[in-house]
């Protein structure tokens, strides 16, 4: 039989986290309404991201190449995140770590060559 009292600290932690997150979300809204800071006007409700109203449909499609470049950026950014700790400890880890990192870099290089050959890096 499983002793459910072992899960009590986890449930308490989740309860405290839920209460704090709800407090940090809803308390500022409540204070804003009670102090009079919540006074919506047409100027406050207008678009403010670019400084002028949108001139196109907000649901317009982007070119797939935009996403491909973003994914490639993330992949090579993650490579740098893996490369730094490896470079710090490579002499302690030995040849196995060096060979495994070279295989990892070769796989990324093959992916880059493939994307380059497919024209994912070409922008018109």
CSV table of N, CA, C and O in Angstrom, one decimal:
chain,number,residue,atom,x,y,z
A,1,UNK,N,0.8,-1.2,0.0
A,1,UNK,CA,0.0,0.0,0.0
A,1,UNK,C,0.9,1.2,0.0
A,1,UNK,O,1.9,1.3,0.7
A,2,UNK,N,0.5,2.2,-0.7
A,2,UNK,CA,1.3,3.5,-0.8
A,2,UNK,C,0.8,4.4,0.3
A,2,UNK,O,-0.4,4.6,0.5
A,3,UNK,N,1.8,5.0,0.9
A,3,UNK,CA,1.6,6.0,2.0
A,3,UNK,C,1.4,7.3,1.4
A,3,UNK,O,2.4,7.9,0.9
A,4,UNK,N,0.2,7.9,1.3
A,4,UNK,CA,-0.1,9.1,0.7
A,4,UNK,C,0.4,10.3,1.4
A,4,UNK,O,0.5,11.4,0.9
A,5,UNK,N,0.8,10.1,2.7
A,5,UNK,CA,1.3,11.3,3.5
A,5,UNK,C,2.7,11.7,2.9
A,5,UNK,O,3.1,12.9,3.2
A,6,UNK,N,3.3,10.9,2.1
A,6,UNK,CA,4.6,11.4,1.6
A,6,UNK,C,4.4,12.4,0.5
A,6,UNK,O,5.3,13.2,0.2
A,7,UNK,N,3.2,12.5,0.0
A,7,UNK,CA,2.9,13.5,-1.1
A,7,UNK,C,2.4,14.8,-0.5
A,7,UNK,O,2.2,15.8,-1.2
A,8,UNK,N,2.3,14.9,0.8
A,8,UNK,CA,1.8,16.1,1.5
A,8,UNK,C,2.7,17.3,1.3
A,8,UNK,O,2.2,18.4,0.9
A,9,UNK,N,4.0,17.2,1.4
A,9,UNK,CA,4.9,18.4,1.1
A,9,UNK,C,4.8,18.9,-0.3
A,9,UNK,O,4.8,20.1,-0.6
A,10,UNK,N,4.6,18.0,-1.3
A,10,UNK,CA,4.5,18.4,-2.7
A,10,UNK,C,3.2,19.1,-2.9
A,10,UNK,O,3.1,20.2,-3.5
A,11,UNK,N,2.1,18.6,-2.3
A,11,UNK,CA,0.8,19.3,-2.4
A,11,UNK,C,0.9,20.7,-1.7
A,11,UNK,O,0.3,21.7,-2.2
A,12,UNK,N,1.5,20.8,-0.6
A,12,UNK,CA,1.7,22.1,0.1
A,12,UNK,C,2.5,23.1,-0.8
A,12,UNK,O,2.1,24.2,-0.9
A,13,UNK,N,3.5,22.6,-1.4
A,13,UNK,CA,4.4,23.4,-2.2
A,13,UNK,C,3.5,23.9,-3.4
A,13,UNK,O,3.6,25.1,-3.8
A,14,UNK,N,2.8,23.0,-4.0
A,14,UNK,CA,1.9,23.4,-5.2
A,14,UNK,C,0.9,24.4,-4.8
A,14,UNK,O,0.6,25.4,-5.5
A,15,UNK,N,0.3,24.2,-3.6
A,15,UNK,CA,-0.7,25.1,-3.1
A,15,UNK,C,-0.2,26.5,-2.8
A,15,UNK,O,-0.8,27.5,-3.2
A,16,UNK,N,1.0,26.6,-2.2
A,16,UNK,CA,1.7,27.9,-1.9
A,16,UNK,C,2.0,28.5,-3.3
A,16,UNK,O,1.8,29.7,-3.5
A,17,UNK,N,2.6,27.8,-4.2
A,17,UNK,CA,2.9,28.3,-5.5
A,17,UNK,C,1.7,28.9,-6.2
A,17,UNK,O,1.8,30.0,-6.8
A,18,UNK,N,0.6,28.1,-6.2
A,18,UNK,CA,-0.6,28.6,-6.9
A,18,UNK,C,-1.1,29.8,-6.2
A,18,UNK,O,-1.6,30.8,-6.9
A,19,UNK,N,-1.1,29.9,-4.9
A,19,UNK,CA,-1.6,31.1,-4.2
A,19,UNK,C,-0.8,32.3,-4.5
A,19,UNK,O,-1.3,33.4,-4.7
A,20,UNK,N,0.6,32.1,-4.4
A,20,UNK,CA,1.4,33.3,-4.7
A,20,UNK,C,1.3,33.7,-6.2
A,20,UNK,O,1.3,35.0,-6.4
A,21,UNK,N,1.2,32.8,-7.1
A,21,UNK,CA,1.1,33.2,-8.5
A,21,UNK,C,-0.3,33.9,-8.7
A,21,UNK,O,-0.3,34.9,-9.5
A,22,UNK,N,-1.3,33.4,-8.2
A,22,UNK,CA,-2.6,34.1,-8.3
A,22,UNK,C,-2.6,35.5,-7.6
A,22,UNK,O,-3.1,36.4,-8.2
A,23,UNK,N,-1.9,35.6,-6.5
A,23,UNK,CA,-1.8,36.9,-5.8
A,23,UNK,C,-1.0,37.9,-6.7
A,23,UNK,O,-1.5,39.0,-6.8
A,24,UNK,N,0.1,37.5,-7.3
A,24,UNK,CA,0.9,38.4,-8.1
A,24,UNK,C,0.2,38.7,-9.4
A,24,UNK,O,0.5,39.8,-10.0
A,25,UNK,N,-0.8,37.9,-9.9
A,25,UNK,CA,-1.5,38.3,-11.1
A,25,UNK,C,-2.7,39.1,-10.8
A,25,UNK,O,-3.0,40.2,-11.4
A,26,UNK,N,-3.5,38.7,-9.8
A,26,UNK,CA,-4.8,39.4,-9.6
A,26,UNK,C,-4.7,40.6,-8.6
A,26,UNK,O,-5.6,41.5,-8.7
A,27,UNK,N,-3.8,40.6,-7.7
A,27,UNK,CA,-3.7,41.7,-6.8
A,27,UNK,C,-3.4,43.1,-7.5
A,27,UNK,O,-4.1,44.1,-7.1
A,28,UNK,N,-2.5,43.2,-8.4
A,28,UNK,CA,-2.3,44.5,-9.1
A,28,UNK,C,-3.5,44.9,-9.8
A,28,UNK,O,-3.8,46.1,-9.9
A,29,UNK,N,-4.3,44.0,-10.4
A,29,UNK,CA,-5.5,44.4,-11.1
A,29,UNK,C,-6.5,44.9,-10.1
A,29,UNK,O,-7.2,45.9,-10.4
A,30,UNK,N,-6.7,44.3,-9.0
A,30,UNK,CA,-7.6,44.7,-8.0
A,30,UNK,C,-7.2,46.1,-7.4
A,30,UNK,O,-8.1,47.0,-7.3
A,31,UNK,N,-5.9,46.3,-7.1
A,31,UNK,CA,-5.4,47.6,-6.6
A,31,UNK,C,-5.7,48.7,-7.7
A,31,UNK,O,-6.0,49.8,-7.3
A,32,UNK,N,-5.4,48.4,-8.9
A,32,UNK,CA,-5.6,49.4,-10.0
A,32,UNK,C,-7.1,49.8,-10.1
A,32,UNK,O,-7.4,51.0,-10.3
A,33,UNK,N,-8.0,48.9,-9.9
A,33,UNK,CA,-9.4,49.2,-10.0
A,33,UNK,C,-9.9,50.0,-8.7
A,33,UNK,O,-10.7,50.9,-8.8
A,34,UNK,N,-9.3,49.6,-7.6
A,34,UNK,CA,-9.7,50.3,-6.3
A,34,UNK,C,-9.1,51.7,-6.2
A,34,UNK,O,-9.7,52.6,-5.6
A,35,UNK,N,-7.9,51.9,-6.7
A,35,UNK,CA,-7.3,53.2,-6.6
A,35,UNK,C,-7.7,54.2,-7.8
A,35,UNK,O,-7.3,55.3,-7.8
A,36,UNK,N,-8.4,53.7,-8.7
A,36,UNK,CA,-8.8,54.6,-9.8
A,36,UNK,C,-7.8,54.6,-11.0
A,36,UNK,O,-8.0,55.5,-11.9
A,37,UNK,N,-6.8,53.8,-11.0
A,37,UNK,CA,-5.8,53.8,-12.1
A,37,UNK,C,-6.4,53.2,-13.3
A,37,UNK,O,-5.9,53.4,-14.4
A,38,UNK,N,-7.5,52.4,-13.2
A,38,UNK,CA,-8.1,51.7,-14.3
A,38,UNK,C,-9.2,52.7,-14.9
A,38,UNK,O,-10.3,52.7,-14.5
A,39,UNK,N,-8.7,53.5,-15.9
A,39,UNK,CA,-9.6,54.4,-16.6
A,39,UNK,C,-9.4,54.2,-18.1
A,39,UNK,O,-8.6,55.0,-18.7
A,40,UNK,N,-10.0,53.2,-18.7
A,40,UNK,CA,-9.7,53.0,-20.2
A,40,UNK,C,-10.3,54.1,-21.0
A,40,UNK,O,-11.4,54.5,-20.9
A,41,UNK,N,-9.4,54.6,-21.9
A,41,UNK,CA,-9.8,55.6,-22.9
A,41,UNK,C,-9.4,55.0,-24.3
A,41,UNK,O,-8.7,54.1,-24.4
A,42,UNK,N,-10.0,55.6,-25.3
A,42,UNK,CA,-9.6,55.1,-26.7
A,42,UNK,C,-8.1,55.2,-26.9
A,42,UNK,O,-7.6,54.3,-27.6
A,43,UNK,N,-7.4,56.2,-26.4
A,43,UNK,CA,-6.0,56.3,-26.6
A,43,UNK,C,-5.3,55.1,-25.9
A,43,UNK,O,-4.3,54.5,-26.4
A,44,UNK,N,-5.7,54.7,-24.6
A,44,UNK,CA,-5.1,53.7,-23.9
A,44,UNK,C,-5.4,52.3,-24.6
A,44,UNK,O,-4.6,51.4,-24.4
A,45,UNK,N,-6.5,52.2,-25.2
A,45,UNK,CA,-6.9,50.9,-25.8
A,45,UNK,C,-6.4,50.8,-27.3
A,45,UNK,O,-6.6,49.7,-27.9
A,46,UNK,N,-5.7,51.8,-27.8
A,46,UNK,CA,-5.3,51.7,-29.2
A,46,UNK,C,-3.9,50.9,-29.3
A,46,UNK,O,-3.3,50.6,-28.3
A,47,UNK,N,-3.5,50.7,-30.5
A,47,UNK,CA,-2.3,49.9,-30.8
A,47,UNK,C,-1.1,50.7,-30.3
A,47,UNK,O,-1.1,51.9,-30.5
A,48,UNK,N,-0.2,50.1,-29.7
A,48,UNK,CA,1.0,50.8,-29.2
A,48,UNK,C,2.3,50.1,-29.5
A,48,UNK,O,3.4,50.5,-29.1
A,49,UNK,N,2.3,49.0,-30.2
A,49,UNK,CA,3.5,48.3,-30.5
A,49,UNK,C,4.4,49.0,-31.4
A,49,UNK,O,5.6,49.1,-31.2
A,50,UNK,N,3.9,49.6,-32.5
A,50,UNK,CA,4.7,50.3,-33.4
A,50,UNK,C,4.5,51.8,-33.4
A,50,UNK,O,5.3,52.5,-34.1
A,51,UNK,N,3.5,52.3,-32.7
A,51,UNK,CA,3.3,53.7,-32.6
A,51,UNK,C,2.3,54.2,-33.6
A,51,UNK,O,1.9,55.3,-33.7
A,52,UNK,N,1.8,53.3,-34.5
A,52,UNK,CA,0.8,53.6,-35.5
A,52,UNK,C,-0.1,52.4,-35.7
A,52,UNK,O,0.3,51.3,-35.5
A,53,UNK,N,-1.3,52.7,-36.1
A,53,UNK,CA,-2.3,51.6,-36.3
A,53,UNK,C,-1.8,50.6,-37.4
A,53,UNK,O,-1.0,51.0,-38.3
A,54,UNK,N,-2.1,49.4,-37.3
A,54,UNK,CA,-1.7,48.3,-38.2
A,54,UNK,C,-2.3,48.6,-39.6
A,54,UNK,O,-3.5,49.0,-39.7
A,55,UNK,N,-1.6,48.5,-40.7
A,55,UNK,CA,-2.1,48.7,-42.0
A,55,UNK,C,-2.4,47.4,-42.8
A,55,UNK,O,-2.8,47.5,-43.9
A,56,UNK,N,-2.1,46.3,-42.2
A,56,UNK,CA,-2.4,45.0,-42.8
A,56,UNK,C,-3.1,44.2,-41.8
A,56,UNK,O,-3.3,44.5,-40.7
A,57,UNK,N,-3.6,43.0,-42.4
A,57,UNK,CA,-4.3,42.1,-41.5
A,57,UNK,C,-3.3,41.4,-40.6
A,57,UNK,O,-2.2,41.1,-41.0
A,58,UNK,N,-3.6,41.3,-39.3
A,58,UNK,CA,-2.7,40.8,-38.3
A,58,UNK,C,-2.5,39.3,-38.5
A,58,UNK,O,-1.6,38.7,-37.9
A,59,UNK,N,-3.3,38.6,-39.3
A,59,UNK,CA,-3.2,37.2,-39.5
A,59,UNK,C,-2.5,36.9,-40.8
A,59,UNK,O,-2.6,35.8,-41.4
A,60,UNK,N,-1.7,37.8,-41.4
A,60,UNK,CA,-1.0,37.5,-42.6
A,60,UNK,C,0.1,36.5,-42.4
A,60,UNK,O,0.7,36.4,-41.3
A,61,UNK,N,0.3,35.7,-43.4
A,61,UNK,CA,1.3,34.6,-43.3
A,61,UNK,C,2.7,35.1,-43.5
A,61,UNK,O,2.9,36.0,-44.4
A,62,UNK,N,3.7,34.6,-42.8
A,62,UNK,CA,5.1,34.8,-43.0
A,62,UNK,C,5.7,33.8,-43.9
A,62,UNK,O,5.2,32.7,-44.0
A,63,UNK,N,6.8,34.2,-44.5
A,63,UNK,CA,7.5,33.2,-45.3
A,63,UNK,C,8.1,32.1,-44.5
A,63,UNK,O,8.6,32.4,-43.4
A,64,UNK,N,8.1,30.9,-44.9
A,64,UNK,CA,8.7,29.8,-44.2
A,64,UNK,C,10.1,30.0,-43.9
A,64,UNK,O,10.7,29.6,-42.9
A,65,UNK,N,10.8,30.7,-44.8
A,65,UNK,CA,12.3,30.9,-44.6
A,65,UNK,C,12.6,31.7,-43.3
A,65,UNK,O,13.6,31.6,-42.7
A,66,UNK,N,11.6,32.6,-42.9
A,66,UNK,CA,11.8,33.3,-41.7
A,66,UNK,C,11.9,32.4,-40.5
A,66,UNK,O,12.8,32.5,-39.7
A,67,UNK,N,11.1,31.4,-40.5
A,67,UNK,CA,11.1,30.4,-39.4
A,67,UNK,C,12.3,29.5,-39.5
A,67,UNK,O,12.9,29.1,-38.5
A,68,UNK,N,12.7,29.2,-40.7
A,68,UNK,CA,13.9,28.3,-40.9
A,68,UNK,C,15.2,29.0,-40.3
A,68,UNK,O,16.0,28.4,-39.7
A,69,UNK,N,15.3,30.3,-40.6
A,69,UNK,CA,16.4,31.0,-40.1
A,69,UNK,C,16.4,31.1,-38.6
A,69,UNK,O,17.4,31.0,-37.9
A,70,UNK,N,15.2,31.3,-38.1
A,70,UNK,CA,15.0,31.3,-36.6
A,70,UNK,C,15.4,30.0,-36.0
A,70,UNK,O,16.1,30.0,-34.9
A,71,UNK,N,15.0,28.9,-36.6
A,71,UNK,CA,15.3,27.6,-36.1
A,71,UNK,C,16.8,27.3,-36.1
A,71,UNK,O,17.4,26.8,-35.2
A,72,UNK,N,17.4,27.7,-37.3
A,72,UNK,CA,18.9,27.6,-37.4
A,72,UNK,C,19.6,28.4,-36.3
A,72,UNK,O,20.6,28.0,-35.8
A,73,UNK,N,19.1,29.6,-36.0
A,73,UNK,CA,19.7,30.4,-35.0
A,73,UNK,C,19.7,29.7,-33.7
A,73,UNK,O,20.6,29.7,-32.9
A,74,UNK,N,18.5,29.1,-33.3
A,74,UNK,CA,18.3,28.5,-32.1
A,74,UNK,C,19.3,27.2,-32.0
A,74,UNK,O,19.9,27.0,-30.9
A,75,UNK,N,19.4,26.5,-33.1
A,75,UNK,CA,20.2,25.3,-33.1
A,75,UNK,C,21.7,25.7,-32.8
A,75,UNK,O,22.4,25.1,-32.0
A,76,UNK,N,22.2,26.7,-33.5
A,76,UNK,CA,23.6,27.1,-33.3
A,76,UNK,C,23.8,27.8,-32.0
A,76,UNK,O,24.9,27.8,-31.4
A,77,UNK,N,22.7,28.4,-31.4
A,77,UNK,CA,22.8,29.0,-30.1
A,77,UNK,C,23.0,27.9,-29.1
A,77,UNK,O,23.7,28.0,-28.1
A,78,UNK,N,22.2,26.9,-29.2
A,78,UNK,CA,22.3,25.7,-28.3
A,78,UNK,C,23.6,25.0,-28.5
A,78,UNK,O,24.2,24.5,-27.5
A,79,UNK,N,24.2,25.0,-29.7
A,79,UNK,CA,25.5,24.4,-29.8
A,79,UNK,C,26.5,25.2,-29.0
A,79,UNK,O,27.4,24.5,-28.3
A,80,UNK,N,26.4,26.5,-29.0
A,80,UNK,CA,27.4,27.2,-28.2
A,80,UNK,C,27.1,27.0,-26.7
A,80,UNK,O,28.1,26.9,-25.9
A,81,UNK,N,25.9,26.7,-26.3
A,81,UNK,CA,25.6,26.4,-24.9
A,81,UNK,C,26.2,25.1,-24.5
A,81,UNK,O,26.6,24.9,-23.3
A,82,UNK,N,26.2,24.1,-25.4
A,82,UNK,CA,26.8,22.8,-25.1
A,82,UNK,C,28.4,22.9,-25.2
A,82,UNK,O,29.1,22.1,-24.6
A,83,UNK,N,28.9,23.7,-26.1
A,83,UNK,CA,30.3,23.8,-26.4
A,83,UNK,C,31.1,24.4,-25.2
A,83,UNK,O,32.2,24.0,-24.9
A,84,UNK,N,30.5,25.4,-24.5
A,84,UNK,CA,31.3,26.1,-23.5
A,84,UNK,C,31.6,25.1,-22.3
A,84,UNK,O,32.8,25.0,-21.9
A,85,UNK,N,30.6,24.4,-21.7
A,85,UNK,CA,31.0,23.5,-20.6
A,85,UNK,C,31.9,22.4,-21.0
A,85,UNK,O,32.8,22.0,-20.2
A,86,UNK,N,31.8,22.0,-22.2
A,86,UNK,CA,32.7,20.9,-22.7
A,86,UNK,C,34.1,21.4,-22.8
A,86,UNK,O,35.0,20.8,-22.5
A,87,UNK,N,34.2,22.7,-23.3
A,87,UNK,CA,35.6,23.3,-23.5
A,87,UNK,C,36.3,23.5,-22.1
A,87,UNK,O,37.5,23.4,-22.0
A,88,UNK,N,35.5,23.7,-21.1
A,88,UNK,CA,36.0,23.9,-19.8
A,88,UNK,C,36.6,22.6,-19.2
A,88,UNK,O,37.6,22.6,-18.5
A,89,UNK,N,35.9,21.5,-19.5
A,89,UNK,CA,36.2,20.2,-18.8
A,89,UNK,C,36.8,19.2,-19.8
A,89,UNK,O,36.9,18.0,-19.4
A,90,UNK,N,37.1,19.6,-21.0
A,90,UNK,CA,37.6,18.6,-22.0
A,90,UNK,C,38.8,17.8,-21.5
A,90,UNK,O,39.0,16.6,-21.8
A,91,UNK,N,39.7,18.5,-20.8
A,91,UNK,CA,41.0,17.8,-20.4
A,91,UNK,C,40.8,16.8,-19.3
A,91,UNK,O,41.5,15.9,-19.1
A,92,UNK,N,39.7,17.1,-18.5
A,92,UNK,CA,39.4,16.1,-17.4
A,92,UNK,C,38.6,14.9,-17.9
A,92,UNK,O,38.7,13.9,-17.3
A,93,UNK,N,37.9,15.1,-19.0
A,93,UNK,CA,37.0,14.0,-19.4
A,93,UNK,C,37.7,13.0,-20.4
A,93,UNK,O,37.2,11.9,-20.5
A,94,UNK,N,38.7,13.4,-21.1
A,94,UNK,CA,39.4,12.5,-21.9
A,94,UNK,C,39.0,12.5,-23.4
A,94,UNK,O,38.2,13.3,-23.8
A,95,UNK,N,39.5,11.4,-24.0
A,95,UNK,CA,39.3,11.3,-25.5
A,95,UNK,C,37.8,11.0,-25.8
A,95,UNK,O,37.3,11.4,-26.9
A,96,UNK,N,37.1,10.3,-25.0
A,96,UNK,CA,35.7,10.0,-25.3
A,96,UNK,C,34.9,11.2,-25.4
A,96,UNK,O,34.0,11.4,-26.3
A,97,UNK,N,35.1,12.2,-24.5
A,97,UNK,CA,34.4,13.4,-24.6
A,97,UNK,C,34.7,14.2,-25.8
A,97,UNK,O,33.9,14.8,-26.5
A,98,UNK,N,36.0,14.2,-26.2
A,98,UNK,CA,36.4,14.9,-27.4
A,98,UNK,C,35.8,14.3,-28.6
A,98,UNK,O,35.3,15.1,-29.5
A,99,UNK,N,35.8,13.0,-28.8
A,99,UNK,CA,35.3,12.4,-29.9
A,99,UNK,C,33.8,12.6,-30.0
A,99,UNK,O,33.2,12.9,-31.1
A,100,UNK,N,33.1,12.5,-28.9
A,100,UNK,CA,31.6,12.7,-28.9
A,100,UNK,C,31.3,14.1,-29.3
A,100,UNK,O,30.3,14.3,-30.0
A,101,UNK,N,32.0,15.1,-28.9
A,101,UNK,CA,31.8,16.5,-29.3
A,101,UNK,C,32.1,16.7,-30.8
A,101,UNK,O,31.4,17.4,-31.4
A,102,UNK,N,33.1,16.0,-31.3
A,102,UNK,CA,33.4,16.2,-32.7
A,102,UNK,C,32.3,15.5,-33.5
A,102,UNK,O,31.9,16.1,-34.6
A,103,UNK,N,31.7,14.4,-33.1
A,103,UNK,CA,30.6,13.8,-33.8
A,103,UNK,C,29.4,14.8,-33.7
A,103,UNK,O,28.7,15.0,-34.7
A,104,UNK,N,29.1,15.4,-32.6
A,104,UNK,CA,28.1,16.4,-32.5
A,104,UNK,C,28.3,17.6,-33.4
A,104,UNK,O,27.3,18.0,-34.1
A,105,UNK,N,29.4,18.1,-33.5
A,105,UNK,CA,29.7,19.3,-34.3
A,105,UNK,C,29.6,18.8,-35.8
A,105,UNK,O,29.1,19.6,-36.6
A,106,UNK,N,30.0,17.6,-36.1
A,106,UNK,CA,29.9,17.1,-37.5
A,106,UNK,C,28.4,17.0,-37.9
A,106,UNK,O,28.1,17.3,-39.0
A,107,UNK,N,27.6,16.5,-37.0
A,107,UNK,CA,26.2,16.4,-37.3
A,107,UNK,C,25.6,17.8,-37.5
A,107,UNK,O,24.8,18.0,-38.5
A,108,UNK,N,26.0,18.8,-36.7
A,108,UNK,CA,25.5,20.1,-37.0
A,108,UNK,C,26.0,20.7,-38.3
A,108,UNK,O,25.3,21.4,-39.0
A,109,UNK,N,27.2,20.4,-38.6
A,109,UNK,CA,27.8,20.9,-39.9
A,109,UNK,C,27.0,20.3,-41.0
A,109,UNK,O,26.8,21.0,-42.0
A,110,UNK,N,26.7,19.0,-40.9
A,110,UNK,CA,25.9,18.4,-42.0
A,110,UNK,C,24.6,19.0,-42.2
A,110,UNK,O,24.1,19.2,-43.3
A,111,UNK,N,23.9,19.3,-41.0
A,111,UNK,CA,22.6,20.0,-41.1
A,111,UNK,C,22.8,21.4,-41.7
A,111,UNK,O,21.9,21.8,-42.5
A,112,UNK,N,23.8,22.1,-41.4
A,112,UNK,CA,24.0,23.4,-42.0
A,112,UNK,C,24.2,23.3,-43.5
A,112,UNK,O,23.7,24.0,-44.3
A,113,UNK,N,25.1,22.3,-43.9
A,113,UNK,CA,25.3,22.1,-45.4
A,113,UNK,C,24.0,21.7,-46.1
A,113,UNK,O,23.7,22.2,-47.2
A,114,UNK,N,23.2,20.9,-45.4
A,114,UNK,CA,21.9,20.5,-46.0
A,114,UNK,C,21.0,21.7,-46.2
A,114,UNK,O,20.4,21.9,-47.2
A,115,UNK,N,20.9,22.6,-45.1
A,115,UNK,CA,20.1,23.8,-45.2
A,115,UNK,C,20.6,24.7,-46.3
A,115,UNK,O,19.8,25.4,-47.0
A,116,UNK,N,21.9,24.8,-46.4
A,116,UNK,CA,22.5,25.7,-47.4
A,116,UNK,C,22.2,25.2,-48.8
A,116,UNK,O,21.9,26.0,-49.7
A,117,UNK,N,22.3,23.9,-49.0
A,117,UNK,CA,22.0,23.3,-50.3
A,117,UNK,C,20.6,23.5,-50.7
A,117,UNK,O,20.2,23.6,-51.9
A,118,UNK,N,19.7,23.4,-49.7
A,118,UNK,CA,18.3,23.5,-50.0
A,118,UNK,C,17.8,25.0,-50.2
A,118,UNK,O,16.7,25.2,-50.6
A,119,UNK,N,18.7,25.9,-49.9
A,119,UNK,CA,18.4,27.3,-50.1
A,119,UNK,C,17.7,28.0,-48.9
A,119,UNK,O,17.1,29.0,-49.1
A,120,UNK,N,17.8,27.4,-47.8
A,120,UNK,CA,17.1,27.9,-46.6
A,120,UNK,C,17.8,29.2,-46.1
A,120,UNK,O,17.1,30.0,-45.4
A,121,UNK,N,19.0,29.4,-46.5
A,121,UNK,CA,19.7,30.6,-46.1
A,121,UNK,C,19.7,31.8,-47.1
A,121,UNK,O,20.1,32.9,-46.8
A,122,UNK,N,19.0,31.5,-48.2
A,122,UNK,CA,18.9,32.5,-49.2
A,122,UNK,C,17.7,33.4,-48.9
A,122,UNK,O,16.6,33.0,-48.6
A,123,UNK,N,17.9,34.7,-49.0
A,123,UNK,CA,16.8,35.7,-48.7
A,123,UNK,C,16.6,36.6,-49.9
A,123,UNK,O,17.6,37.1,-50.5
A,124,UNK,N,15.4,36.8,-50.3
A,124,UNK,CA,15.1,37.6,-51.5
A,124,UNK,C,14.7,39.0,-51.2
A,124,UNK,O,14.1,39.2,-50.2
